[in-house]
Amino acid sequence: MEPTLLVYQGVLVVVCIATGGVAVRAWRRRAEPGATYLAVMNAGIVFWTLFTLLPTFLGASPWSFVSLRLVIVFVTVGVFGLFAFTLEYTGRGEYLTRRTLAVLSVQPILTTVVVLTNGYHELMWTETALDPTAVYGVVRTFQAGFLVHTLYSYALLVVAVYMLGLFAVRSDFLYQKQVVAFLFAIFVPWIGNVLYIFTPVQYDLSQVGFAVTGISLGYAITSVGFLDITPVARNRVVETLQAAVFVIDTDGRLVDINDQGRQLLGVGERSVTGEPVSALLDPFPETAALVESITTARTDATFETTLNGRTFTVRISPLYDQRDLLAGRVVLVNDVTEQVQQQRELRQRNEQLDRFASVVSHDLRNPLTVASGKLELFRQTRDDDYLSDIDDSLHRMERLISDVLTLTRTGGDDIELTPVSIGAVAQAAWSNVETDASTLKVVGEWTLPAKRTLLMQLFENLFRNSVEHGSTGNRDAPRPDDSVEHGSTGSRPGADDAVEHNRDPVTVTVGPLGDGFFVEDDGVGIPESERADLFDEGVSGTDAGTGLGLMIVDQVASVHGWETTVTASQDGGAWFEIQSAR
């Protein structure tokens, strides 16, 4: 036996053992993505190699014909398994439907039928004679059917190589060791097959190449984690995460980034792998304190930071290799702006509920106690004067309840704004307030975006404040000629606080002011020492007041994006300014 043939046979034996080992290991791990088709591919290679090896021992024997025919059958199995594995490995597993598998099976089945019946039609090759001097003991001349089979197999290999290359680019070569091993395993036997078919080389070097295939994929499985951390999982998990994901190596360089991370950094589609994290975060000085933590953390750590006016939580987790050595870090960045805002609003709501509980448990108890006491006295004496006191207490409780409900309904920030005539709303609000002989003047006509019902509440409470707390005599001051004057309507009797008898009338004026409006009166005004706390809960200038009226004013203004300030008017009365917050 020639030494070259002996070496060739030895190599084929190694190919069988190597690819067989890969097939067994992949089959044992068939629950993992791609493992089943990897096992099918290598099983096809094992039998391909085996039936190529047998004729080298059989020589010029009729069984050599049979063996070489079976080679073609298992070539189709190997190529089929390779193509299906590539689909699943690169994240295209959804294409592996029953219909797709049936279509891919057509060519292997037809090829098997044609090969097994080749003696009748010789579409694959012409078997002219047995030749003891030939490597495989047979002299063959390849025909059109074999060419079609070869071109089909090459086409599947080309598509597989394209999918792998595209995957490597899109994943920023995170799996470059795996992909390089895979491509190497494809190209080497491919080159060997080309040399055997299209050159005078007597030995089918495809099997020599597949020895490299077995070793490459074996290395990929045992050393690179070919199936431990599959790119399929990376695409389906990392890319679908709502969080921005960054993988950093031990030198502080970016290894991988998902689409959300690209959007956060504003890097578009340009490749940023390999760049230092510190350089990528340079445009964001607010994150400077995090750079050291991101590049040095050896335990899980969570931080909070702001970026472009939004709030983010940053979670850093170290990555360790199979030897428990630090390999890098994973950084997850979640946008929690809405959650933080909701938590803030929830705290405000809870504080508001606490205040309301205080009103219900304390402020309502006083008039209720008075009403109960007066009712008992009335039962004893039948004196009608006590009924007036009871009526006053009930009116006060009604006002408290109404004000609490108003505060509750104006607690949110999401309101629909429409253009509203400020003068018309002021006039309507004036008619809802018990104003006695006081008067309202509206200066000019203008509109502002607002919610009409809430704006009505604002004016009603400002007007009550002026009428109930500002009366000591009317100081008529010059007013613009275009003012519209309205007298008191005295409407909605009994809906407000107890009437303070002998109350002097005041004049209340409403007019435009920049991007807002003012409300002033010519009453006694508000001492400067009391203005800072004027909009707090419980501040009232009379015993009849609820202490919530001006708090409602401030809250209504706030939900509109306005701010409220109070000073003294030219007449010494109260001057309220409601304008957009700056």
Coordinates of C-alpha atoms in Angstrom, one line a residue:
M1 CA 0.0 0.0 0.0
E2 CA 1.3 3.4 -1.0
P3 CA 2.4 5.6 1.9
T4 CA 0.2 8.5 0.7
L5 CA -2.8 6.3 0.7
L6 CA -2.0 5.1 4.1
V7 CA -1.7 8.7 5.4
Y8 CA -5.0 9.6 3.6
Q9 CA -6.8 6.7 5.3
G10 CA -5.4 7.7 8.7
V11 CA -6.7 11.2 8.2
L12 CA -10.1 9.9 7.3
V13 CA -10.2 7.8 10.5
V14 CA -9.3 10.9 12.5
V15 CA -12.1 12.8 10.7
C16 CA -14.6 10.1 11.7
I17 CA -13.6 10.2 15.3
A18 CA -13.4 14.0 15.5
T19 CA -16.7 14.8 13.8
G20 CA -18.4 11.8 15.6
G21 CA -17.4 13.3 18.9
V22 CA -18.9 16.6 18.0
A23 CA -22.1 14.9 16.9
V24 CA -22.4 13.0 20.2
R25 CA -21.7 16.1 22.3
A26 CA -24.1 18.3 20.3
W27 CA -26.9 15.6 20.5
R28 CA -26.5 15.5 24.3
R29 CA -27.1 19.2 24.4
R30 CA -29.9 19.1 21.8
A31 CA -32.2 21.2 24.1
E32 CA -30.0 24.2 23.3
P33 CA -30.6 26.3 20.2
G34 CA -28.8 24.9 17.1
A35 CA -27.5 21.8 18.8
T36 CA -29.8 19.3 17.0
Y37 CA -28.8 20.5 13.6
L38 CA -25.2 20.6 14.6
A39 CA -25.5 16.9 15.5
V40 CA -27.2 16.2 12.2
M41 CA -24.5 17.9 10.2
N42 CA -21.7 16.1 11.9
A43 CA -23.5 12.8 11.7
G44 CA -23.7 13.3 7.9
I45 CA -20.0 14.1 7.9
V46 CA -19.2 10.9 9.8
F47 CA -21.0 8.7 7.3
W48 CA -19.7 10.7 4.3
T49 CA -16.2 10.1 5.5
L50 CA -16.8 6.4 6.4
F51 CA -18.2 5.6 2.9
T52 CA -15.3 7.4 1.3
L53 CA -12.9 5.5 3.5
L54 CA -14.3 2.0 2.7
P55 CA -13.5 1.9 -1.0
T56 CA -9.8 2.6 -0.2
F57 CA -9.8 -0.7 1.6
L58 CA -12.2 -2.6 -0.8
G59 CA -10.3 -1.6 -3.9
A60 CA -11.8 -2.8 -7.2
S61 CA -14.9 -4.4 -5.7
P62 CA -18.6 -4.0 -6.6
W63 CA -19.1 -2.8 -3.1
S64 CA -17.0 0.2 -3.9
F65 CA -19.8 1.3 -6.3
V66 CA -22.3 1.0 -3.5
S67 CA -20.2 2.8 -0.9
L68 CA -19.4 5.8 -3.3
R69 CA -23.1 6.1 -4.0
L70 CA -23.9 6.5 -0.3
V71 CA -21.2 9.2 0.0
I72 CA -23.4 11.5 -2.1
V73 CA -26.4 10.7 0.1
F74 CA -24.7 11.7 3.3
V75 CA -23.1 14.8 1.7
T76 CA -26.6 16.1 1.2
V77 CA -27.4 15.3 4.9
G78 CA -24.3 17.2 6.1
V79 CA -25.0 20.3 3.9
F80 CA -28.6 20.3 5.0
G81 CA -27.6 20.1 8.7
L82 CA -25.1 22.9 8.2
F83 CA -27.5 25.2 6.6
A84 CA -30.3 24.6 9.2
F85 CA -27.8 25.1 12.0
T86 CA -26.6 28.4 10.5
L87 CA -30.2 29.6 10.4
E88 CA -30.8 28.9 14.0
Y89 CA -27.4 30.0 15.2
T90 CA -27.8 33.4 13.5
G91 CA -31.3 34.1 15.0
R92 CA -33.4 33.0 12.0
G93 CA -34.9 29.9 13.6
E94 CA -38.4 31.2 12.8
Y95 CA -37.7 30.2 9.2
L96 CA -37.2 26.6 10.2
T97 CA -40.9 25.7 9.8
R98 CA -42.2 22.3 8.6
R99 CA -42.7 23.8 5.1
T100 CA -39.2 25.1 5.0
L101 CA -37.7 21.8 6.1
A102 CA -39.9 19.9 3.6
V103 CA -38.6 22.2 0.8
L104 CA -35.0 21.7 1.9
S105 CA -35.5 18.0 2.0
V106 CA -36.6 17.8 -1.7
Q107 CA -33.1 17.9 -3.1
P108 CA -31.5 15.4 -0.8
I109 CA -34.4 12.9 -1.4
L110 CA -34.2 13.4 -5.2
T111 CA -30.4 13.1 -5.1
T112 CA -30.7 9.9 -3.1
V113 CA -33.1 8.4 -5.6
V114 CA -31.0 9.4 -8.6
V115 CA -27.8 8.1 -7.0
L116 CA -29.3 4.7 -6.1
T117 CA -30.7 4.3 -9.6
N118 CA -27.6 5.7 -11.4
G119 CA -26.9 2.3 -13.0
Y120 CA -30.0 2.7 -15.1
H121 CA -29.6 6.2 -16.3
E122 CA -26.0 7.4 -15.3
L123 CA -27.2 11.0 -14.6
M124 CA -24.7 11.3 -11.8
W125 CA -21.6 9.7 -13.3
T126 CA -20.6 7.0 -15.7
E127 CA -19.1 3.9 -14.0
T128 CA -16.9 2.6 -16.7
A129 CA -14.9 0.0 -14.9
L130 CA -13.3 -1.3 -11.8
D131 CA -9.7 -0.2 -11.6
P132 CA -7.3 -1.7 -9.0
T133 CA -5.0 1.2 -9.5
A134 CA -7.6 3.9 -8.7
V135 CA -7.7 5.2 -5.1
Y136 CA -11.4 4.2 -4.7
G137 CA -11.1 1.2 -7.0
V138 CA -13.5 2.8 -9.5
V139 CA -13.1 5.0 -12.6
R140 CA -15.9 7.5 -12.8
T141 CA -16.8 10.3 -15.2
F142 CA -19.1 12.9 -13.5
Q143 CA -22.3 13.9 -15.4
A144 CA -24.9 16.7 -15.3
G145 CA -26.7 15.3 -12.2
F146 CA -23.6 15.4 -10.1
L147 CA -22.9 19.0 -11.3
V148 CA -26.4 20.1 -10.2
H149 CA -25.9 18.4 -6.8
T150 CA -22.6 20.2 -6.4
L151 CA -23.9 23.6 -7.4
Y152 CA -26.9 23.2 -5.0
S153 CA -24.6 22.3 -2.1
Y154 CA -22.3 25.2 -2.9
A155 CA -25.3 27.6 -3.0
L156 CA -26.4 26.6 0.5
L157 CA -22.8 27.0 1.7
V158 CA -22.7 30.5 0.1
V159 CA -25.9 31.5 1.8
A160 CA -24.6 30.1 5.2
V161 CA -21.4 32.1 4.8
Y162 CA -23.4 35.3 4.0
M163 CA -25.6 34.8 7.1
L164 CA -22.6 34.3 9.3
G165 CA -20.8 37.3 8.0
L166 CA -23.9 39.5 8.3
F167 CA -24.5 38.3 11.8
A168 CA -20.9 39.1 12.8
V169 CA -21.2 42.6 11.5
R170 CA -24.5 43.3 13.2
S171 CA -23.3 42.0 16.6
D172 CA -20.1 44.1 16.4
F173 CA -18.1 40.9 16.3
L174 CA -18.9 40.1 19.9
Y175 CA -18.9 36.4 18.9
Q176 CA -15.9 36.8 16.5
K177 CA -14.1 33.7 17.9
Q178 CA -17.1 31.5 17.4
V179 CA -17.9 32.9 13.9
V180 CA -14.3 32.7 12.8
A181 CA -14.1 29.0 13.9
F182 CA -17.4 28.3 12.1
L183 CA -16.3 30.0 8.8
F184 CA -12.9 28.2 9.0
A185 CA -14.8 24.9 9.4
I186 CA -16.8 25.6 6.3
F187 CA -14.1 27.0 4.0
V188 CA -11.4 24.3 4.5
P189 CA -13.5 21.3 3.3
W190 CA -15.1 23.4 0.6
I191 CA -11.6 24.2 -0.8
G192 CA -10.7 20.5 -0.6
N193 CA -13.9 19.5 -2.5
V194 CA -13.2 22.0 -5.2
L195 CA -9.7 20.7 -5.7
Y196 CA -11.0 17.1 -6.0
I197 CA -13.7 17.8 -8.5
F198 CA -12.1 20.4 -10.7
T199 CA -8.3 19.5 -10.6
P200 CA -6.3 16.3 -11.2
V201 CA -6.0 15.6 -7.5
Q202 CA -6.8 11.9 -6.9
Y203 CA -7.8 12.2 -3.3
D204 CA -11.1 13.7 -2.1
L205 CA -9.7 16.4 0.2
S206 CA -13.2 17.3 1.4
Q207 CA -12.7 14.7 4.2
V208 CA -9.3 16.2 5.1
G209 CA -11.0 19.5 5.4
F210 CA -13.7 18.1 7.6
A211 CA -11.0 16.9 9.9
V212 CA -10.4 20.6 10.5
T213 CA -14.2 21.1 10.7
G214 CA -14.4 18.6 13.6
I215 CA -11.5 20.2 15.4
S216 CA -12.7 23.8 14.9
L217 CA -16.2 23.1 16.1
G218 CA -14.9 21.0 19.0
Y219 CA -12.8 24.0 20.0
A220 CA -15.7 26.3 19.6
I221 CA -17.8 24.1 21.9
T222 CA -15.3 23.4 24.6
S223 CA -13.2 26.6 24.6
V224 CA -15.4 29.4 23.2
G225 CA -18.7 28.4 24.6
F226 CA -20.2 27.7 21.1
L227 CA -23.5 26.5 22.6
D228 CA -23.1 27.9 26.2
I229 CA -23.9 31.5 25.2
T230 CA -25.5 31.3 21.9
P231 CA -25.8 34.4 19.7
V232 CA -29.5 33.5 19.3
A233 CA -30.0 34.2 22.9
R234 CA -28.1 37.5 22.6
N235 CA -30.3 38.7 19.7
R236 CA -33.6 37.7 21.3
V237 CA -32.9 38.9 24.8
V238 CA -30.4 41.8 24.6
E239 CA -31.9 43.5 21.6
T240 CA -35.4 43.2 22.9
L241 CA -34.6 44.6 26.4
Q242 CA -36.0 48.1 27.1
A243 CA -32.8 48.8 29.0
A244 CA -29.6 50.1 27.3
V245 CA -27.0 47.3 27.5
F246 CA -23.2 47.9 27.5
V247 CA -20.6 45.2 27.8
I248 CA -17.2 46.5 29.0
D249 CA -13.9 44.6 29.0
T250 CA -11.3 44.8 31.8
D251 CA -9.5 47.6 30.0
G252 CA -12.6 49.8 30.1
R253 CA -13.3 49.4 26.4
L254 CA -16.8 48.8 24.9
V255 CA -17.2 45.2 23.7
D256 CA -20.9 45.2 22.9
I257 CA -23.9 47.6 22.8
N258 CA -27.6 47.2 21.9
D259 CA -29.8 49.5 20.0
Q260 CA -31.1 51.2 23.1
G261 CA -27.6 51.9 24.2
R262 CA -26.8 53.5 20.8
Q263 CA -29.8 55.7 21.1
L264 CA -28.9 56.8 24.6
L265 CA -25.3 57.7 23.5
G266 CA -26.5 59.2 20.2
V267 CA -23.8 57.2 18.2
G268 CA -26.2 56.1 15.4
E269 CA -25.0 53.1 13.4
R270 CA -21.2 53.8 13.6
S271 CA -19.1 51.1 15.2
V272 CA -18.1 52.1 18.7
T273 CA -16.8 48.7 19.9
G274 CA -13.2 48.9 21.1
E275 CA -13.6 52.6 22.2
P276 CA -12.9 53.6 25.8
V277 CA -16.0 54.1 27.8
S278 CA -14.6 57.3 29.2
A279 CA -14.4 58.8 25.7
L280 CA -17.9 57.7 24.9
L281 CA -19.2 59.5 28.0
D282 CA -17.2 62.6 27.6
P283 CA -20.1 64.5 26.0
F284 CA -22.1 63.9 29.2
P285 CA -20.3 65.6 32.1
E286 CA -23.1 64.6 34.5
T287 CA -22.0 61.0 34.2
A288 CA -18.3 61.6 35.0
A289 CA -18.6 60.2 38.5
L290 CA -19.9 56.9 37.1
V291 CA -16.9 56.2 34.7
E292 CA -14.6 54.9 37.5
S293 CA -17.4 52.7 38.9
I294 CA -18.2 51.3 35.5
T295 CA -14.6 50.4 34.7
T296 CA -13.5 49.2 38.2
A297 CA -16.6 47.6 39.9
R298 CA -15.9 44.0 41.1
T299 CA -19.3 43.5 42.7
D300 CA -22.9 44.4 41.8
A301 CA -23.6 48.1 42.1
T302 CA -26.5 50.3 41.4
F303 CA -26.5 54.1 40.9
E304 CA -28.9 56.8 39.8
T305 CA -27.9 59.6 37.4
T306 CA -29.4 62.2 35.1
L307 CA -28.8 62.5 31.4
N308 CA -30.3 65.0 29.0
G309 CA -32.8 66.0 31.8
R310 CA -34.0 62.5 32.4
T311 CA -33.4 60.1 35.3
F312 CA -31.7 56.7 34.9
T313 CA -30.7 53.8 37.1
V314 CA -27.4 52.3 36.3
R315 CA -26.7 48.7 37.3
I316 CA -23.1 47.3 37.0
S317 CA -22.5 43.5 37.2
P318 CA -19.1 41.9 36.8
L319 CA -18.6 39.1 34.3
Y320 CA -16.4 36.1 35.1
D321 CA -15.0 33.5 32.8
Q322 CA -15.0 29.7 33.3
R323 CA -11.9 30.1 35.5
D324 CA -13.6 32.6 37.7
L325 CA -11.4 35.4 36.4
L326 CA -12.8 38.9 35.8
A327 CA -13.6 39.1 32.1
G328 CA -15.5 42.4 32.0
R329 CA -18.7 44.1 33.2
V330 CA -22.3 44.4 32.0
V331 CA -23.9 47.8 32.5
L332 CA -27.7 48.0 32.3
V333 CA -29.2 51.5 32.1
N334 CA -32.9 52.0 32.6
D335 CA -34.9 55.2 32.0
V336 CA -36.9 55.7 35.2
T337 CA -38.0 59.3 34.7
E338 CA -41.7 58.4 34.7
Q339 CA -41.4 56.1 37.7
V340 CA -39.6 58.9 39.7
Q341 CA -42.3 61.4 38.6
Q342 CA -45.0 58.9 39.7
Q343 CA -43.3 58.4 43.0
R344 CA -43.0 62.1 43.6
E345 CA -46.7 62.6 42.7
L346 CA -47.6 59.7 45.0
R347 CA -45.8 61.3 47.9
Q348 CA -47.5 64.6 47.2
R349 CA -50.9 62.7 47.1
N350 CA -50.2 61.0 50.4
E351 CA -49.2 64.3 52.0
Q352 CA -52.4 65.8 50.6
L353 CA -54.4 62.9 52.0
D354 CA -52.8 63.5 55.4
R355 CA -53.9 67.2 55.2
F356 CA -57.4 66.2 54.2
A357 CA -57.6 63.7 57.1
S358 CA -56.6 66.6 59.4
V359 CA -59.4 68.7 58.0
V360 CA -61.9 66.0 58.4
S361 CA -60.8 64.9 61.9
H362 CA -60.2 68.4 63.3
D363 CA -61.7 71.3 61.4
L364 CA -65.1 69.5 60.8
R365 CA -65.2 68.5 64.4
N366 CA -65.4 72.1 65.7
P367 CA -68.5 73.2 63.8
L368 CA -70.0 69.8 64.4
T369 CA -69.5 70.1 68.1
V370 CA -71.0 73.6 68.0
A371 CA -74.0 72.5 66.1
S372 CA -74.6 69.5 68.4
G373 CA -74.3 71.8 71.5
K374 CA -76.6 74.4 70.1
L375 CA -79.1 71.8 69.0
E376 CA -79.2 70.4 72.6
L377 CA -79.7 74.0 73.9
F378 CA -82.5 74.5 71.4
R379 CA -84.2 71.3 72.6
Q380 CA -84.1 72.6 76.1
T381 CA -85.1 76.2 75.6
R382 CA -86.8 76.3 72.2
D383 CA -84.9 79.6 71.5
D384 CA -84.7 80.2 67.7
D385 CA -81.5 82.1 68.1
Y386 CA -79.7 78.7 68.5
L387 CA -81.0 77.6 65.1
S388 CA -79.0 80.5 63.5
D389 CA -75.8 79.3 65.2
I390 CA -76.6 75.7 63.9
D391 CA -77.1 77.0 60.4
D392 CA -73.8 78.9 60.5
S393 CA -72.0 75.7 61.7
L394 CA -73.6 73.7 58.9
H395 CA -72.6 76.3 56.3
R396 CA -69.1 76.2 57.6
M397 CA -69.0 72.3 57.3
E398 CA -70.4 72.6 53.8
R399 CA -67.6 75.0 52.8
L400 CA -65.0 72.7 54.3
I401 CA -66.3 69.7 52.4
S402 CA -66.5 71.7 49.2
D403 CA -63.0 73.0 49.5
V404 CA -61.6 69.6 50.3
L405 CA -63.3 68.1 47.2
T406 CA -61.9 71.0 45.1
L407 CA -58.4 70.3 46.3
T408 CA -58.8 66.6 45.5
R409 CA -60.0 67.2 42.0
T410 CA -57.3 69.7 41.2
G411 CA -54.5 67.4 42.4
G412 CA -53.4 66.1 39.0
D413 CA -51.1 67.6 36.4
D414 CA -52.9 66.2 33.3
I415 CA -55.6 68.7 32.4
E416 CA -57.0 69.7 29.0
L417 CA -56.4 73.4 28.2
T418 CA -58.6 75.4 25.8
P419 CA -58.7 79.2 25.1
V420 CA -60.8 80.8 27.8
S421 CA -62.1 84.3 28.1
I422 CA -60.7 85.4 31.4
G423 CA -63.2 88.3 31.8
A424 CA -66.2 86.0 31.1
V425 CA -65.0 83.4 33.7
A426 CA -64.4 86.1 36.3
Q427 CA -67.9 87.5 35.8
A428 CA -69.4 84.0 36.1
A429 CA -67.4 83.3 39.2
W430 CA -68.5 86.6 40.8
S431 CA -72.2 85.6 40.4
N432 CA -71.4 82.4 42.4
V433 CA -70.1 84.3 45.4
E434 CA -72.1 86.0 48.1
T435 CA -70.6 89.5 47.7
D436 CA -73.2 91.8 49.4
A437 CA -72.7 95.3 48.1
S438 CA -69.1 94.7 46.7
T439 CA -68.5 95.3 43.0
L440 CA -66.3 93.7 40.3
K441 CA -64.5 95.5 37.5
V442 CA -63.0 93.6 34.6
V443 CA -60.4 95.5 32.6
G444 CA -60.3 94.6 28.9
E445 CA -61.0 91.4 27.0
W446 CA -58.4 88.6 26.6
T447 CA -58.0 84.9 26.6
L448 CA -55.6 82.4 28.1
P449 CA -55.3 78.6 27.7
A450 CA -57.0 77.1 30.8
K451 CA -59.5 74.6 32.1
R452 CA -62.6 76.7 32.7
T453 CA -64.1 74.9 35.7
L454 CA -60.8 75.0 37.6
L455 CA -60.3 78.7 36.7
M456 CA -63.8 79.4 38.0
Q457 CA -62.7 77.8 41.4
L458 CA -59.7 80.1 41.4
F459 CA -61.7 83.2 40.9
E460 CA -64.4 82.3 43.4
N461 CA -61.9 81.8 46.2
L462 CA -60.0 85.0 45.4
F463 CA -63.3 86.9 45.4
R464 CA -64.4 85.4 48.7
N465 CA -61.0 86.3 50.2
S466 CA -61.4 90.0 49.1
V467 CA -65.0 90.3 50.2
E468 CA -64.7 88.5 53.5
H469 CA -61.2 89.6 54.6
G470 CA -60.7 92.9 52.8
S471 CA -63.7 95.0 54.0
T472 CA -63.1 98.2 56.0
G473 CA -64.5 100.7 53.6
N474 CA -64.2 101.3 50.0
R475 CA -61.2 103.3 48.7
D476 CA -62.2 104.2 45.2
A477 CA -59.2 104.4 43.0
P478 CA -59.0 105.5 39.4
R479 CA -59.9 102.6 37.1
P480 CA -59.4 102.4 33.3
D481 CA -62.3 103.7 31.3
D482 CA -62.9 100.4 29.5
S483 CA -63.6 98.5 32.8
V484 CA -66.8 96.5 33.1
E485 CA -68.5 96.9 36.4
H486 CA -70.8 94.3 38.0
G487 CA -72.8 94.7 41.2
S488 CA -73.3 92.0 43.8
T489 CA -75.8 89.3 42.9
G490 CA -76.0 87.8 46.3
S491 CA -76.6 84.5 44.6
R492 CA -76.1 81.0 46.1
P493 CA -77.2 82.0 49.6
G494 CA -76.0 79.7 52.3
A495 CA -73.3 78.1 50.2
D496 CA -70.5 80.2 51.6
D497 CA -69.2 80.9 55.1
A498 CA -71.4 82.6 57.6
V499 CA -72.2 86.2 56.6
E500 CA -70.3 88.8 58.5
H501 CA -72.8 91.5 59.2
N502 CA -71.9 95.2 58.9
R503 CA -69.2 94.2 56.3
D504 CA -68.1 97.2 54.3
P505 CA -68.2 96.7 50.5
V506 CA -65.0 96.5 48.4
T507 CA -64.2 96.9 44.8
V508 CA -62.4 93.9 43.1
T509 CA -60.6 94.5 39.8
V510 CA -59.5 91.8 37.3
G511 CA -57.1 92.7 34.5
P512 CA -54.4 91.4 32.1
L513 CA -50.8 91.1 33.3
G514 CA -48.1 89.9 30.9
D515 CA -48.9 86.2 30.2
G516 CA -51.4 86.1 33.0
F517 CA -53.7 88.3 35.0
F518 CA -54.1 90.2 38.3
V519 CA -56.9 90.4 40.9
E520 CA -56.8 93.3 43.3
D521 CA -59.1 94.8 45.8
D522 CA -59.3 98.1 47.7
G523 CA -59.6 96.6 51.1
V524 CA -57.3 96.5 54.1
G525 CA -54.7 94.4 52.3
I526 CA -52.5 91.7 53.7
P527 CA -49.7 92.4 56.1
E528 CA -46.3 91.7 54.6
S529 CA -45.4 89.4 57.5
E530 CA -48.3 87.1 56.6
R531 CA -47.8 86.8 52.8
A532 CA -45.1 84.1 52.9
D533 CA -47.5 81.6 54.5
L534 CA -50.7 82.9 52.8
F535 CA -51.2 79.8 50.6
D536 CA -50.5 77.2 53.3
E537 CA -53.2 75.1 54.7
G538 CA -55.2 76.5 57.6
V539 CA -54.4 80.2 57.0
S540 CA -57.5 82.2 57.3
G541 CA -58.2 85.8 58.3
T542 CA -61.5 85.0 60.0
D543 CA -63.1 82.4 62.2
A544 CA -65.6 81.7 59.4
G545 CA -62.9 80.9 56.8
T546 CA -61.8 77.3 56.1
G547 CA -58.2 78.1 55.6
L548 CA -58.2 76.2 52.3
G549 CA -59.4 78.9 49.9
L550 CA -56.1 80.4 48.9
M551 CA -54.5 76.9 49.0
I552 CA -57.0 76.0 46.3
V553 CA -56.0 79.2 44.3
D554 CA -52.3 78.2 44.5
Q555 CA -53.0 74.6 43.5
V556 CA -55.2 75.5 40.5
A557 CA -52.5 77.9 39.3
S558 CA -49.9 75.2 39.7
V559 CA -51.7 72.6 37.5
H560 CA -51.9 75.3 34.8
G561 CA -48.2 76.0 35.0
W562 CA -48.8 79.3 36.7
E563 CA -47.4 80.8 39.9
T564 CA -49.2 83.1 42.3
T565 CA -47.7 86.0 44.2
V566 CA -49.3 88.5 46.5
T567 CA -48.3 92.1 47.2
A568 CA -50.1 95.4 48.1
S569 CA -52.2 97.2 45.5
Q570 CA -51.9 101.0 44.9
D571 CA -54.9 101.5 47.2
G572 CA -53.3 99.4 50.0
G573 CA -55.5 96.4 49.4
A574 CA -54.5 92.9 48.2
W575 CA -52.9 92.5 44.8
F576 CA -52.7 88.9 43.4
E577 CA -50.6 88.1 40.3
I578 CA -51.2 84.9 38.4
Q579 CA -48.6 84.4 35.6
S580 CA -46.7 81.6 33.9
A581 CA -44.0 80.1 36.1
R582 CA -40.6 81.1 34.8

